[in-house]
Tab-separated table of N, CA and C in Angstrom:
chain	number	residue	atom	x	y	z
A	181	MET	N	4.778	6.393	-9.883
A	181	MET	CA	4.791	6.791	-8.605
A	181	MET	C	5.910	6.018	-7.773
A	182	THR	N	6.715	6.727	-7.114
A	182	THR	CA	7.835	5.932	-6.372
A	182	THR	C	7.328	5.364	-5.040
A	183	ASP	N	8.062	4.341	-4.661
A	183	ASP	CA	7.834	3.703	-3.346
A	183	ASP	C	7.501	4.624	-2.250
A	184	LEU	N	8.182	5.666	-2.046
A	184	LEU	CA	8.081	6.553	-1.024
A	184	LEU	C	6.702	7.436	-1.167
A	185	GLU	N	6.496	7.795	-2.360
A	185	GLU	CA	5.200	8.452	-2.633
A	185	GLU	C	3.947	7.455	-2.241
A	186	ILE	N	3.982	6.171	-2.669
A	186	ILE	CA	2.852	5.303	-2.472
A	186	ILE	C	2.720	5.205	-0.934
A	187	THR	N	3.930	4.843	-0.364
A	187	THR	CA	3.796	4.792	1.279
A	187	THR	C	3.283	6.059	1.834
A	188	ARG	N	3.637	7.207	1.596
A	188	ARG	CA	3.149	8.369	2.132
A	188	ARG	C	1.689	8.577	1.848
A	189	LEU	N	1.239	8.191	0.732
A	189	LEU	CA	-0.244	8.342	0.433
A	189	LEU	C	-0.956	7.340	1.204
A	190	CYS	N	-0.533	6.139	1.451
A	190	CYS	CA	-1.122	4.963	2.165
A	190	CYS	C	-1.174	5.526	3.681
A	191	ALA	N	0.008	6.093	4.200
A	191	ALA	CA	-0.091	6.593	5.453
A	191	ALA	C	-1.141	7.560	5.718
A	192	ALA	N	-1.270	8.602	4.678
A	192	ALA	CA	-2.291	9.642	4.831
A	192	ALA	C	-3.634	8.999	4.817
A	193	ALA	N	-3.881	7.903	3.946
A	193	ALA	CA	-5.109	7.316	3.873
A	193	ALA	C	-5.641	6.680	5.198
A	194	MET	N	-4.580	6.238	5.995
A	194	MET	CA	-4.806	5.652	7.323
A	194	MET	C	-5.078	6.677	8.348
A	195	GLY	N	-4.916	8.072	7.972
A	195	GLY	CA	-4.897	9.137	8.952
A	195	GLY	C	-3.691	9.283	9.775
A	196	TYR	N	-2.676	8.793	9.411
A	196	TYR	CA	-1.453	8.904	10.267
A	196	TYR	C	-0.807	10.080	9.863
A	197	THR	N	-0.134	10.712	10.833
A	197	THR	CA	0.654	11.836	10.732
A	197	THR	C	2.041	11.471	10.436
A	198	ILE	N	2.652	11.941	9.202
A	198	ILE	CA	3.912	11.495	8.822
A	198	ILE	C	4.854	12.330	9.569
A	199	MET	N	5.787	11.816	10.302
A	199	MET	CA	6.877	12.546	11.086
A	199	MET	C	8.133	12.751	10.274
A	200	SER	N	8.587	11.658	9.650
A	200	SER	CA	9.786	11.743	8.818
A	200	SER	C	10.055	10.565	8.079
A	201	GLU	N	10.959	10.607	7.260
A	201	GLU	CA	11.433	9.390	6.650
A	201	GLU	C	12.182	8.439	7.462
A	202	ALA	N	12.008	7.227	7.469
A	202	ALA	CA	12.458	6.385	8.469
A	202	ALA	C	13.735	5.556	8.010
A	203	THR	N	14.633	6.060	7.105
A	203	THR	CA	15.706	5.416	6.528
A	203	THR	C	16.823	5.092	7.715
A	204	ALA	N	16.643	5.930	8.551
A	204	ALA	CA	17.723	5.725	9.618
A	204	ALA	C	17.351	4.461	10.594
A	205	ARG	N	16.137	4.120	10.733
A	205	ARG	CA	15.637	3.075	11.525
A	205	ARG	C	15.301	1.789	10.739
A	206	SER	N	15.153	1.951	9.438
A	206	SER	CA	14.794	0.716	8.553
A	206	SER	C	15.581	0.509	7.427
A	207	SER	N	15.871	-0.596	6.883
A	207	SER	CA	16.601	-0.616	5.728
A	207	SER	C	15.709	-0.469	4.542
A	208	ASP	N	14.489	-0.193	4.639
A	208	ASP	CA	13.614	0.145	3.527
A	208	ASP	C	13.614	1.622	3.326
A	209	PRO	N	14.112	2.097	2.235
A	209	PRO	CA	14.111	3.589	2.064
A	209	PRO	C	12.627	4.243	1.787
A	210	SER	N	11.721	3.372	1.643
A	210	SER	CA	10.412	3.848	1.448
A	210	SER	C	9.625	3.997	2.681
A	211	ALA	N	10.105	3.520	3.839
A	211	ALA	CA	9.375	3.502	4.976
A	211	ALA	C	9.302	4.846	5.614
A	212	VAL	N	8.300	5.064	6.336
A	212	VAL	CA	8.051	6.520	6.956
A	212	VAL	C	7.675	6.249	8.503
A	213	LEU	N	8.032	7.276	9.285
A	213	LEU	CA	7.668	7.216	10.676
A	213	LEU	C	6.461	7.963	10.791
A	214	VAL	N	5.451	7.268	11.548
A	214	VAL	CA	4.047	7.958	11.734
A	214	VAL	C	3.636	8.073	13.027
A	215	ASN	N	2.752	9.171	13.405
A	215	ASN	CA	2.219	9.314	14.713
A	215	ASN	C	3.283	9.411	15.758
A	216	GLU	N	2.739	9.754	16.988
A	216	GLU	CA	3.649	9.940	18.222
A	216	GLU	C	4.229	8.664	18.624
A	217	THR	N	3.874	7.457	18.243
A	217	THR	CA	4.578	6.333	18.637
A	217	THR	C	5.734	5.877	17.845
A	218	ILE	N	5.961	6.620	16.841
A	218	ILE	CA	7.246	6.397	16.038
A	218	ILE	C	7.161	5.033	15.356
A	219	THR	N	6.179	4.844	14.659
A	219	THR	CA	6.025	3.560	14.087
A	219	THR	C	6.452	3.571	12.734
A	220	VAL	N	7.259	2.562	12.289
A	220	VAL	CA	7.720	2.539	10.952
A	220	VAL	C	6.631	1.925	10.058
A	221	PHE	N	6.168	2.688	9.121
A	221	PHE	CA	5.086	2.287	8.159
A	221	PHE	C	5.621	1.851	6.968
A	222	ARG	N	5.385	0.665	6.459
A	222	ARG	CA	6.031	0.044	5.285
A	222	ARG	C	5.145	-0.991	4.872
A	223	PRO	N	3.838	-0.565	4.275
A	223	PRO	CA	3.009	-1.482	3.897
A	223	PRO	C	3.377	-2.315	2.527
A	224	LEU	N	4.277	-1.832	1.848
A	224	LEU	CA	4.721	-2.526	0.638
A	224	LEU	C	5.486	-3.939	0.943
A	225	HIS	N	5.872	-3.825	2.333
A	225	HIS	CA	6.653	-5.076	2.671
A	225	HIS	C	6.121	-5.710	3.799
A	226	ASP	N	5.242	-5.044	4.470
A	226	ASP	CA	4.640	-5.609	5.907
A	226	ASP	C	3.241	-6.133	5.592
A	227	ASP	N	3.060	-7.460	5.583
A	227	ASP	CA	1.709	-8.062	5.384
A	227	ASP	C	0.565	-7.620	6.287
A	228	ALA	N	0.949	-7.322	7.702
A	228	ALA	CA	-0.059	-7.047	8.581
A	228	ALA	C	-0.464	-5.556	8.163
A	229	GLN	N	0.339	-4.732	7.950
A	229	GLN	CA	0.126	-3.282	7.756
A	229	GLN	C	-0.788	-3.167	6.359
A	230	VAL	N	-0.409	-4.016	5.344
A	230	VAL	CA	-1.224	-3.833	4.113
A	230	VAL	C	-2.617	-4.402	4.423
A	231	MET	N	-2.740	-5.549	5.222
A	231	MET	CA	-4.142	-5.893	5.403
A	231	MET	C	-4.913	-4.977	6.141
A	232	VAL	N	-4.443	-4.154	6.994
A	232	VAL	CA	-5.209	-3.096	7.635
A	232	VAL	C	-5.828	-2.182	6.543
A	233	LEU	N	-4.916	-1.858	5.565
A	233	LEU	CA	-5.454	-0.978	4.462
A	233	LEU	C	-6.700	-1.669	3.712
A	234	VAL	N	-6.502	-3.034	3.443
A	234	VAL	CA	-7.473	-3.749	2.707
A	234	VAL	C	-8.938	-3.669	3.518
A	235	LYS	N	-8.760	-3.847	4.825
A	235	LYS	CA	-10.008	-3.826	5.818
A	235	LYS	C	-10.556	-2.385	6.004
A	236	LYS	N	-9.755	-1.460	6.129
A	236	LYS	CA	-10.224	-0.039	6.263
A	236	LYS	C	-10.907	0.564	5.077
A	237	HIS	N	-10.325	0.097	4.000
A	237	HIS	CA	-10.883	0.792	2.738
A	237	HIS	C	-11.797	-0.177	1.868
A	238	ASN	N	-12.136	-1.292	2.601
A	238	ASN	CA	-13.132	-2.208	1.892
A	238	ASN	C	-12.836	-2.694	0.568
A	239	LEU	N	-11.493	-3.031	0.410
A	239	LEU	CA	-11.016	-3.378	-0.929
A	239	LEU	C	-11.303	-4.842	-1.405
A	240	SER	N	-11.513	-5.005	-2.663
A	240	SER	CA	-11.839	-6.403	-3.130
A	240	SER	C	-10.498	-6.843	-3.913
A	241	ILE	N	-10.238	-8.178	-3.766
A	241	ILE	CA	-9.048	-8.772	-4.249
A	241	ILE	C	-9.374	-9.898	-5.127
A	242	SER	N	-8.785	-9.926	-6.239
A	242	SER	CA	-8.914	-11.051	-7.239
A	242	SER	C	-7.536	-11.581	-7.626
A	243	ARG	N	-7.548	-12.852	-8.177
A	243	ARG	CA	-6.235	-13.296	-8.716
A	243	ARG	C	-6.614	-13.880	-10.126
A	244	GLY	N	-5.517	-13.662	-11.020
A	244	GLY	CA	-5.811	-14.160	-12.427
A	244	GLY	C	-4.513	-14.494	-13.104
A	245	GLY	N	-4.511	-14.711	-14.262
A	245	GLY	CA	-3.398	-15.050	-15.025
A	245	GLY	C	-2.742	-16.235	-14.961
A	246	GLN	N	-3.309	-17.202	-14.167
A	246	GLN	CA	-2.738	-18.575	-14.127
A	246	GLN	C	-2.649	-19.390	-15.366
A	247	ALA	N	-3.658	-19.144	-16.204
A	247	ALA	CA	-3.669	-19.801	-17.508
A	247	ALA	C	-2.441	-19.401	-18.329
A	248	THR	N	-2.054	-18.130	-18.214
A	248	THR	CA	-0.823	-17.666	-18.976
A	248	THR	C	0.462	-17.890	-18.308
A	249	ASN	N	0.501	-18.606	-16.963
A	249	ASN	CA	1.605	-18.687	-16.225
A	249	ASN	C	2.239	-17.497	-15.780
A	250	GLN	N	1.543	-16.322	-15.789
A	250	GLN	CA	1.938	-15.068	-15.275
A	250	GLN	C	0.880	-14.405	-14.356
A	251	PRO	N	0.860	-15.081	-13.144
A	251	PRO	CA	-0.095	-14.598	-12.277
A	251	PRO	C	-0.155	-13.202	-11.797
A	252	TRP	N	-1.212	-12.715	-11.438
A	252	TRP	CA	-1.367	-11.263	-11.067
A	252	TRP	C	-2.434	-11.194	-10.057
A	253	TRP	N	-2.428	-10.028	-9.262
A	253	TRP	CA	-3.397	-9.745	-8.385
A	253	TRP	C	-4.114	-8.533	-8.807
A	254	GLY	N	-5.336	-8.427	-8.580
A	254	GLY	CA	-6.281	-7.392	-8.987
A	254	GLY	C	-6.900	-6.742	-7.613
A	255	VAL	N	-6.840	-5.604	-7.341
A	255	VAL	CA	-7.343	-4.876	-6.181
A	255	VAL	C	-8.199	-3.710	-6.645
A	256	SER	N	-9.384	-3.553	-6.055
A	256	SER	CA	-10.307	-2.441	-6.524
A	256	SER	C	-11.095	-2.077	-5.176
A	257	SER	N	-11.589	-0.969	-5.190
A	257	SER	CA	-12.395	-0.333	-4.179
A	257	SER	C	-13.634	0.029	-4.577
A	258	PRO	N	-14.587	0.519	-3.774
A	258	PRO	CA	-15.792	0.948	-4.311
A	258	PRO	C	-15.772	2.299	-5.340
A	259	THR	N	-14.547	3.043	-4.972
A	259	THR	CA	-14.366	4.284	-5.683
A	259	THR	C	-13.290	4.175	-6.771
A	260	GLN	N	-12.348	3.047	-6.787
A	260	GLN	CA	-11.261	2.981	-7.606
A	260	GLN	C	-11.283	1.800	-8.475
A	261	ARG	N	-10.964	1.885	-9.744
A	261	ARG	CA	-10.894	0.737	-10.745
A	261	ARG	C	-9.737	-0.181	-10.181
A	262	ARG	N	-9.805	-1.261	-10.802
A	262	ARG	CA	-8.783	-2.319	-10.431
A	262	ARG	C	-7.359	-1.868	-10.740
A	263	LYS	N	-6.500	-2.101	-9.732
A	263	LYS	CA	-5.048	-2.093	-10.027
A	263	LYS	C	-4.321	-3.339	-10.058
A	264	SER	N	-3.612	-3.778	-10.919
A	264	SER	CA	-3.232	-5.115	-11.030
A	264	SER	C	-1.609	-5.115	-10.944
A	265	HIS	N	-1.092	-6.192	-10.179
A	265	HIS	CA	0.300	-6.359	-10.259
A	265	HIS	C	0.655	-7.751	-9.801
A	266	SER	N	1.817	-8.243	-10.113
A	266	SER	CA	2.258	-9.678	-9.732
A	266	SER	C	2.441	-9.649	-8.140
A	267	ASP	N	2.662	-8.604	-7.484
A	267	ASP	CA	2.926	-8.627	-6.031
A	267	ASP	C	1.663	-8.091	-5.425
A	268	LEU	N	1.052	-8.806	-4.417
A	268	LEU	CA	-0.191	-8.444	-3.892
A	268	LEU	C	-0.185	-7.096	-3.032
A	269	ASN	N	0.957	-7.053	-2.078
A	269	ASN	CA	1.045	-5.774	-1.433
A	269	ASN	C	1.123	-4.530	-2.339
A	270	ARG	N	1.982	-4.585	-3.382
A	270	ARG	CA	2.073	-3.551	-4.211
A	270	ARG	C	0.606	-3.146	-5.001
A	271	ALA	N	-0.142	-4.018	-5.318
A	271	ALA	CA	-1.276	-3.843	-5.932
A	271	ALA	C	-2.359	-3.213	-4.909
A	272	ILE	N	-2.239	-3.493	-3.743
A	272	ILE	CA	-3.111	-2.998	-2.696
A	272	ILE	C	-2.666	-1.568	-2.515
A	273	CYS	N	-1.274	-1.326	-2.254
A	273	CYS	CA	-0.848	-0.043	-2.005
A	273	CYS	C	-1.065	0.984	-3.069
A	274	GLU	N	-0.926	0.440	-4.291
A	274	GLU	CA	-1.155	1.332	-5.527
A	274	GLU	C	-2.612	1.668	-5.415
A	275	CYS	N	-3.563	0.745	-5.229
A	275	CYS	CA	-5.021	1.023	-5.212
A	275	CYS	C	-5.315	2.170	-4.193
A	276	VAL	N	-4.792	2.024	-3.063
A	276	VAL	CA	-4.996	3.025	-1.985
A	276	VAL	C	-4.415	4.430	-2.252
A	277	ALA	N	-3.183	4.309	-2.776
A	277	ALA	CA	-2.423	5.523	-3.131
A	277	ALA	C	-3.286	6.396	-4.188
A	278	LYS	N	-3.831	5.644	-5.250
A	278	LYS	CA	-4.626	6.251	-6.220
A	278	LYS	C	-5.886	6.853	-5.615
A	279	MET	N	-6.509	6.103	-4.722
A	279	MET	CA	-7.680	6.748	-3.936
A	279	MET	C	-7.321	7.893	-3.298
A	280	GLN	N	-6.153	7.902	-2.516
A	280	GLN	CA	-5.823	9.046	-1.700
A	280	GLN	C	-5.456	10.184	-2.521
A	281	SER	N	-4.758	10.064	-3.544
A	281	SER	CA	-4.338	11.153	-4.561
A	281	SER	C	-5.646	11.728	-5.236
A	282	ALA	N	-6.616	11.094	-5.455
A	282	ALA	CA	-7.860	11.525	-6.000
A	282	ALA	C	-8.552	12.573	-5.122
A	283	LYS	N	-8.326	12.476	-3.776
A	283	LYS	CA	-8.935	13.233	-2.814
A	283	LYS	C	-8.629	14.756	-2.904
């Protein structure tokens, strides 16, 4: 899944109306404009936006891999098995995107 696909699925999971891609307003090519307020939604890079996903979707977060010196984050929901990644924001977004695409 591309960053743009993940971002769009996360926006849909939040109930946002995607207006257009936000590349003209943001250096992040995966950002999207949402709702009438023209908010740039980029949870892969915005910690506050990704935490809203965690709270809204009741996600569980775990950390592992310290023993192997390759730490990773695990994220799961009541309906989605764990998604793991070394970047916490990406693990969260991939989990939400997978939940949304399953709908």
